[in-house]
Amino acid sequence: MIGYYIHHQGRGHLNRAMAIAAELDQPVTGLSSQPRPVGWVGDWIELARDDESAAPRDVDAHGRLHWVPLHDQGLSDRMAQVSHWIAESRPRVIVVDVSVEIAVLARLFGIPVVSVALPGVRDDEAHHLGYDISTAIIAAWPQEAEGMISGLSAPARRRLHCVGAISRFGGRVNERRRSATPDAPRRLLLLGGAGGSSLDAATIAVAREATPDWHWTVLGSRGGRWVEDPWPEICAADVVVTHAGQNALADVAAARRPAIVIPESRPHEEQTTTASVLAGSSRWPALVRWNFPVTGWPTLLDEALGLDGELWDGWNDGLGARVAAAVIQRELAQAPAGEPA
């Protein structure tokens, strides 16, 4: 039995968990504040929310943890749910994406923890604690992408496994070839995310007006629509303009589409760190802009159009979920003989 904790913010943690769980040969129980997603095969424990207090106090335990508000009933209920499930189910491994508090709780039960690392500056005490107690750490970016994370201790870095990007569309790459007539307008996809966007409809409208030869599709950002399955739109695009979230980049890379990457502000410099790695190398077909451009779109799009989308193979070779599952399986193999699966 494997437990898999999934943070409820955005959709990236869930999409990554579903891709990895599909590659595991053991029963996987999901634990999350999100409702059970369509397509999840194993059991699902919907946890109480711990972020609904109007005035949370001492949320980080004086900098030692990330989110443990004092006297919060939701937090208390949530930890009781997880504790009860661990005691009853006796999982052999718990994967945590992401929560230092859940990682510590599992380890206090004597359960090995496999943590999922995110990009950025992770040098605070809470990150040190979570990574240092983990038996393995999975990073969903390639080994060649140096500088994606900073602040790890030397022991934690030795347990870091860079498995490559993980896309939920890994099984649909046969759909990515775009067929278009020579006189068809070039297509641009502006891809927003569930984690929020700083863009507004007026700014997007100015860029659209400056590029009349391009057909724009806007998903996720203000002024755009939300779709559960953006894969056809990604594959139909000649260029994708995207934020620097891990899952958006993994999906664009899976489709082998040239990208213009504009990082959003996120805690721990998560997206700016990823964008800096992309900007610092010609290895991947991405142009980085630190803010949404006000002018210069025709030239920018022409430059992006000249990039070779196939270079994304170095970022996402389609094996990330399988390699991540292999890391988890190795930890399962370390469990003493006779322990429940």
XYZ file of C-alpha atoms in Angstrom:
341
model
C 0.000 0.000 0.000
C 1.238 3.469 -0.979
C -0.129 6.736 0.374
C 0.050 9.785 -1.881
C -0.543 13.235 -0.379
C -1.562 15.845 -2.967
C -1.589 19.583 -2.263
C -4.853 21.219 -3.267
C -3.461 24.446 -4.758
C -3.757 24.597 -8.548
C -3.938 21.455 -10.661
C -0.269 20.601 -11.127
C 0.191 18.460 -8.008
C -2.863 16.372 -8.889
C -1.938 15.935 -12.545
C 1.565 14.801 -11.585
C 0.193 12.378 -8.968
C -2.212 10.784 -11.427
C 0.555 10.265 -13.979
C 2.883 8.657 -11.415
C 0.168 6.554 -9.734
C -0.740 5.056 -13.119
C 2.825 3.693 -13.369
C 2.870 2.026 -9.934
C 2.062 -1.659 -9.471
C 0.854 -1.269 -5.868
C -2.504 0.086 -4.584
C -2.281 3.871 -4.145
C -4.499 5.855 -1.772
C -4.803 9.563 -2.483
C -4.979 12.016 0.425
C -5.965 15.582 -0.411
C -8.352 18.430 0.307
C -9.435 18.143 -3.314
C -12.409 15.916 -4.101
C -11.701 12.562 -5.695
C -10.712 13.233 -9.316
C -12.216 11.424 -12.273
C -9.872 8.628 -13.285
C -8.251 7.987 -9.900
C -8.092 4.210 -9.549
C -7.326 3.640 -5.863
C -8.953 4.794 -2.635
C -9.286 8.491 -1.900
C -9.382 10.293 1.470
C -10.783 13.824 1.177
C -9.107 15.785 3.963
C -10.475 18.673 5.994
C -9.282 22.111 4.917
C -6.801 23.855 7.198
C -6.813 27.269 5.502
C -10.300 28.601 6.161
C -9.723 30.477 9.415
C -10.423 34.200 9.192
C -7.453 35.049 11.416
C -4.879 32.225 11.505
C -2.164 32.627 14.160
C 1.492 31.573 14.210
C 1.037 29.655 10.969
C 4.701 28.658 10.616
C 5.602 27.762 14.223
C 8.194 30.538 14.392
C 9.655 29.629 11.002
C 10.104 25.906 11.660
C 7.133 24.716 9.580
C 5.032 26.121 6.732
C 1.366 25.910 7.772
C 0.262 24.919 11.279
C -2.116 27.675 12.508
C -2.760 27.552 16.237
C -6.111 26.191 17.466
C -7.335 25.568 13.923
C -10.059 22.920 13.907
C -9.455 22.120 10.251
C -5.769 21.408 10.871
C -6.615 19.231 13.858
C -9.227 17.271 11.891
C -6.907 16.918 8.918
C -4.020 15.499 10.942
C -6.416 13.156 12.754
C -7.687 11.842 9.401
C -4.174 11.175 8.123
C -3.091 9.611 11.424
C -6.120 7.329 11.500
C -5.517 6.212 7.913
C -1.822 5.474 8.574
C -2.636 3.500 11.729
C -5.344 1.475 9.973
C -3.713 0.949 6.581
C -0.016 0.748 7.547
C 1.309 2.002 4.200
C 4.827 1.001 3.237
C 5.651 4.381 1.678
C 3.986 7.802 1.613
C 4.660 10.152 -1.290
C 4.238 13.831 -0.361
C 3.567 16.510 -2.995
C 3.900 18.824 -1.098
C 3.703 19.383 2.672
C 6.467 19.301 5.225
C 3.845 18.779 7.933
C 2.456 15.605 6.321
C 6.008 14.388 5.664
C 6.928 14.827 9.334
C 3.698 13.181 10.517
C 4.306 10.139 8.307
C 7.927 9.861 9.458
C 6.821 10.012 13.102
C 4.767 6.902 12.363
C 7.929 5.252 11.058
C 6.775 5.370 7.430
C 9.376 6.125 4.723
C 8.638 9.393 2.926
C 9.282 10.170 -0.729
C 8.995 13.931 -1.182
C 8.380 15.772 -4.436
C 10.615 18.825 -4.762
C 9.553 22.036 -6.453
C 11.903 24.498 -8.163
C 13.121 27.608 -6.426
C 14.951 28.718 -3.320
C 14.258 26.093 -0.659
C 16.697 27.153 2.029
C 14.287 27.787 4.920
C 14.134 25.617 8.029
C 10.877 23.925 7.039
C 12.166 22.810 3.657
C 15.385 21.575 5.249
C 13.357 19.492 7.708
C 11.060 17.998 5.080
C 13.794 17.081 2.639
C 16.251 15.875 5.269
C 13.791 13.324 6.688
C 12.834 12.017 3.225
C 14.299 8.733 2.055
C 14.118 9.944 -1.549
C 13.271 13.214 -3.299
C 11.721 13.358 -6.765
C 12.313 16.382 -9.008
C 10.240 16.644 -12.185
C 12.911 18.223 -14.346
C 15.910 16.815 -16.222
C 19.340 16.372 -14.685
C 20.727 18.799 -17.279
C 18.569 21.637 -15.929
C 21.142 22.788 -13.394
C 20.077 25.413 -10.890
C 16.403 24.459 -10.644
C 16.576 24.177 -6.864
C 18.840 25.724 -4.257
C 19.138 25.381 -0.505
C 19.218 21.595 -0.175
C 21.588 20.098 2.364
C 24.335 17.847 0.993
C 22.599 14.630 2.211
C 19.274 15.708 0.704
C 20.917 16.536 -2.618
C 22.356 13.023 -2.741
C 18.805 11.670 -2.449
C 17.490 13.937 -5.219
C 16.294 12.112 -8.348
C 15.800 14.340 -11.392
C 13.376 12.241 -13.437
C 12.502 14.710 -16.193
C 9.273 16.610 -16.749
C 5.992 14.788 -16.128
C 3.012 15.558 -18.353
C -0.493 14.177 -17.900
C -0.603 13.900 -21.689
C 2.330 11.513 -21.954
C 0.147 8.820 -23.479
C -1.219 11.088 -26.207
C 1.922 12.193 -28.020
C 0.704 10.486 -31.196
C -1.849 13.331 -31.440
C 0.666 16.147 -31.451
C 1.381 16.436 -35.176
C -0.277 19.561 -36.530
C -1.573 19.659 -40.092
C -2.275 23.105 -41.524
C -2.718 24.558 -44.966
C -0.003 26.954 -46.147
C -2.360 29.945 -46.209
C -3.864 29.285 -42.779
C -3.149 31.916 -40.108
C -0.429 31.056 -37.639
C -1.826 30.011 -34.282
C -0.782 31.268 -30.861
C -1.957 29.720 -27.608
C -1.786 31.835 -24.452
C -1.811 29.311 -21.629
C -2.761 30.421 -18.132
C -2.901 28.261 -15.027
C -5.225 27.287 -12.189
C -2.789 28.862 -9.731
C -3.695 32.377 -10.862
C -2.504 34.875 -13.461
C -1.371 38.488 -13.288
C -2.530 39.193 -16.844
C -5.649 41.193 -17.613
C -7.865 41.118 -20.703
C -6.888 44.632 -21.796
C -3.165 43.808 -21.911
C -3.862 40.673 -23.926
C -6.095 42.623 -26.313
C -3.274 45.063 -27.127
C -0.955 42.184 -28.048
C -3.625 40.582 -30.214
C -4.234 43.801 -32.086
C -0.502 44.091 -32.817
C -0.438 40.635 -34.444
C -3.327 40.513 -36.951
C -1.643 37.663 -38.864
C -1.892 35.392 -35.841
C -4.958 33.593 -34.519
C -4.958 33.836 -30.717
C -6.506 31.311 -28.325
C -6.519 32.241 -24.643
C -6.960 29.561 -21.979
C -6.890 30.034 -18.229
C -5.889 33.702 -18.116
C -8.318 36.560 -17.581
C -10.338 37.072 -20.711
C -9.887 33.435 -21.682
C -11.780 30.253 -20.979
C -10.987 27.230 -18.847
C -10.916 23.778 -20.407
C -10.265 20.467 -18.693
C -8.352 19.158 -21.712
C -6.060 21.768 -23.311
C -4.039 19.164 -25.227
C -5.734 19.709 -28.627
C -5.190 23.462 -28.330
C -1.523 23.009 -27.378
C -0.955 20.685 -30.328
C -2.735 23.060 -32.716
C -0.489 26.013 -31.788
C 2.543 27.174 -33.740
C 3.797 28.989 -30.609
C 2.675 28.719 -26.998
C 2.946 31.642 -24.598
C 2.960 30.202 -21.103
C 3.833 30.848 -17.491
C 6.727 28.867 -16.007
C 4.745 26.375 -13.966
C 6.099 22.845 -14.027
C 3.045 21.191 -15.516
C 2.400 23.806 -18.186
C 5.998 23.490 -19.378
C 5.792 19.693 -19.233
C 2.681 19.746 -21.429
C 4.159 22.198 -23.935
C 7.324 20.116 -24.058
C 5.306 16.930 -24.586
C 3.666 18.599 -27.592
C 7.090 19.812 -28.843
C 5.865 23.365 -29.334
C 8.167 26.426 -29.279
C 7.394 28.570 -26.267
C 7.571 32.097 -24.967
C 7.836 31.743 -21.193
C 6.720 34.556 -18.882
C 7.070 33.571 -15.206
C 4.410 34.458 -12.651
C 5.225 35.520 -9.102
C 5.165 32.492 -6.827
C 6.534 31.711 -3.342
C 10.192 30.705 -3.073
C 10.917 32.156 -6.547
C 9.536 28.962 -8.070
C 8.719 30.219 -11.550
C 11.489 32.801 -11.867
C 14.025 30.097 -11.042
C 12.672 27.836 -13.791
C 12.623 30.732 -16.236
C 16.225 31.605 -15.379
C 17.322 28.041 -16.160
C 15.523 28.164 -19.512
C 16.936 31.600 -20.313
C 20.462 30.500 -19.478
C 20.648 27.729 -22.077
C 19.982 27.222 -25.781
C 19.268 23.566 -25.030
C 15.486 24.079 -24.992
C 13.185 25.895 -27.483
C 11.973 28.682 -25.232
C 12.306 32.454 -25.169
C 11.976 34.025 -21.733
C 10.464 37.419 -21.023
C 10.219 38.601 -17.438
C 7.034 40.574 -18.034
C 4.276 40.339 -20.607
C 5.599 42.518 -23.477
C 3.749 45.708 -24.283
C 5.320 46.046 -27.730
C 7.390 43.997 -30.151
C 5.084 41.016 -30.547
C 5.494 40.485 -34.324
C 9.286 40.191 -34.002
C 9.046 38.082 -30.846
C 6.657 35.600 -32.437
C 8.780 35.318 -35.561
C 11.800 34.526 -33.382
C 9.863 31.902 -31.443
C 8.553 30.372 -34.650
C 12.144 29.751 -35.721
C 12.865 27.530 -32.685
C 12.956 23.769 -33.097
C 10.232 22.336 -30.870
C 11.799 18.877 -31.005
C 14.521 20.146 -28.668
C 11.997 19.795 -25.853
C 12.854 16.081 -25.861
C 15.695 16.950 -23.489
C 13.198 18.412 -21.012
C 10.415 15.874 -21.366
C 11.377 12.542 -22.912
C 8.044 10.989 -21.945
C 9.552 8.769 -19.260
C 9.318 11.068 -16.224
C 6.313 9.410 -14.561
C 7.777 5.945 -15.116
C 11.152 6.920 -13.667
C 9.468 8.593 -10.682
C 7.466 5.411 -10.086
C 10.695 3.398 -10.195
C 12.142 5.605 -7.436
C 9.077 4.887 -5.288
C 9.246 1.158 -6.094
C 12.859 1.061 -4.903
C 11.773 2.471 -1.558
C 9.008 -0.149 -1.368
C 11.608 -2.844 -1.923
C 13.447 -1.697 1.216
C 10.487 -2.557 3.472
C 11.193 -5.578 5.703
C 9.820 -8.894 4.457
C 6.376 -9.732 5.768
C 5.179 -6.114 6.096
C 1.782 -5.438 4.471
C 1.778 -4.164 0.885
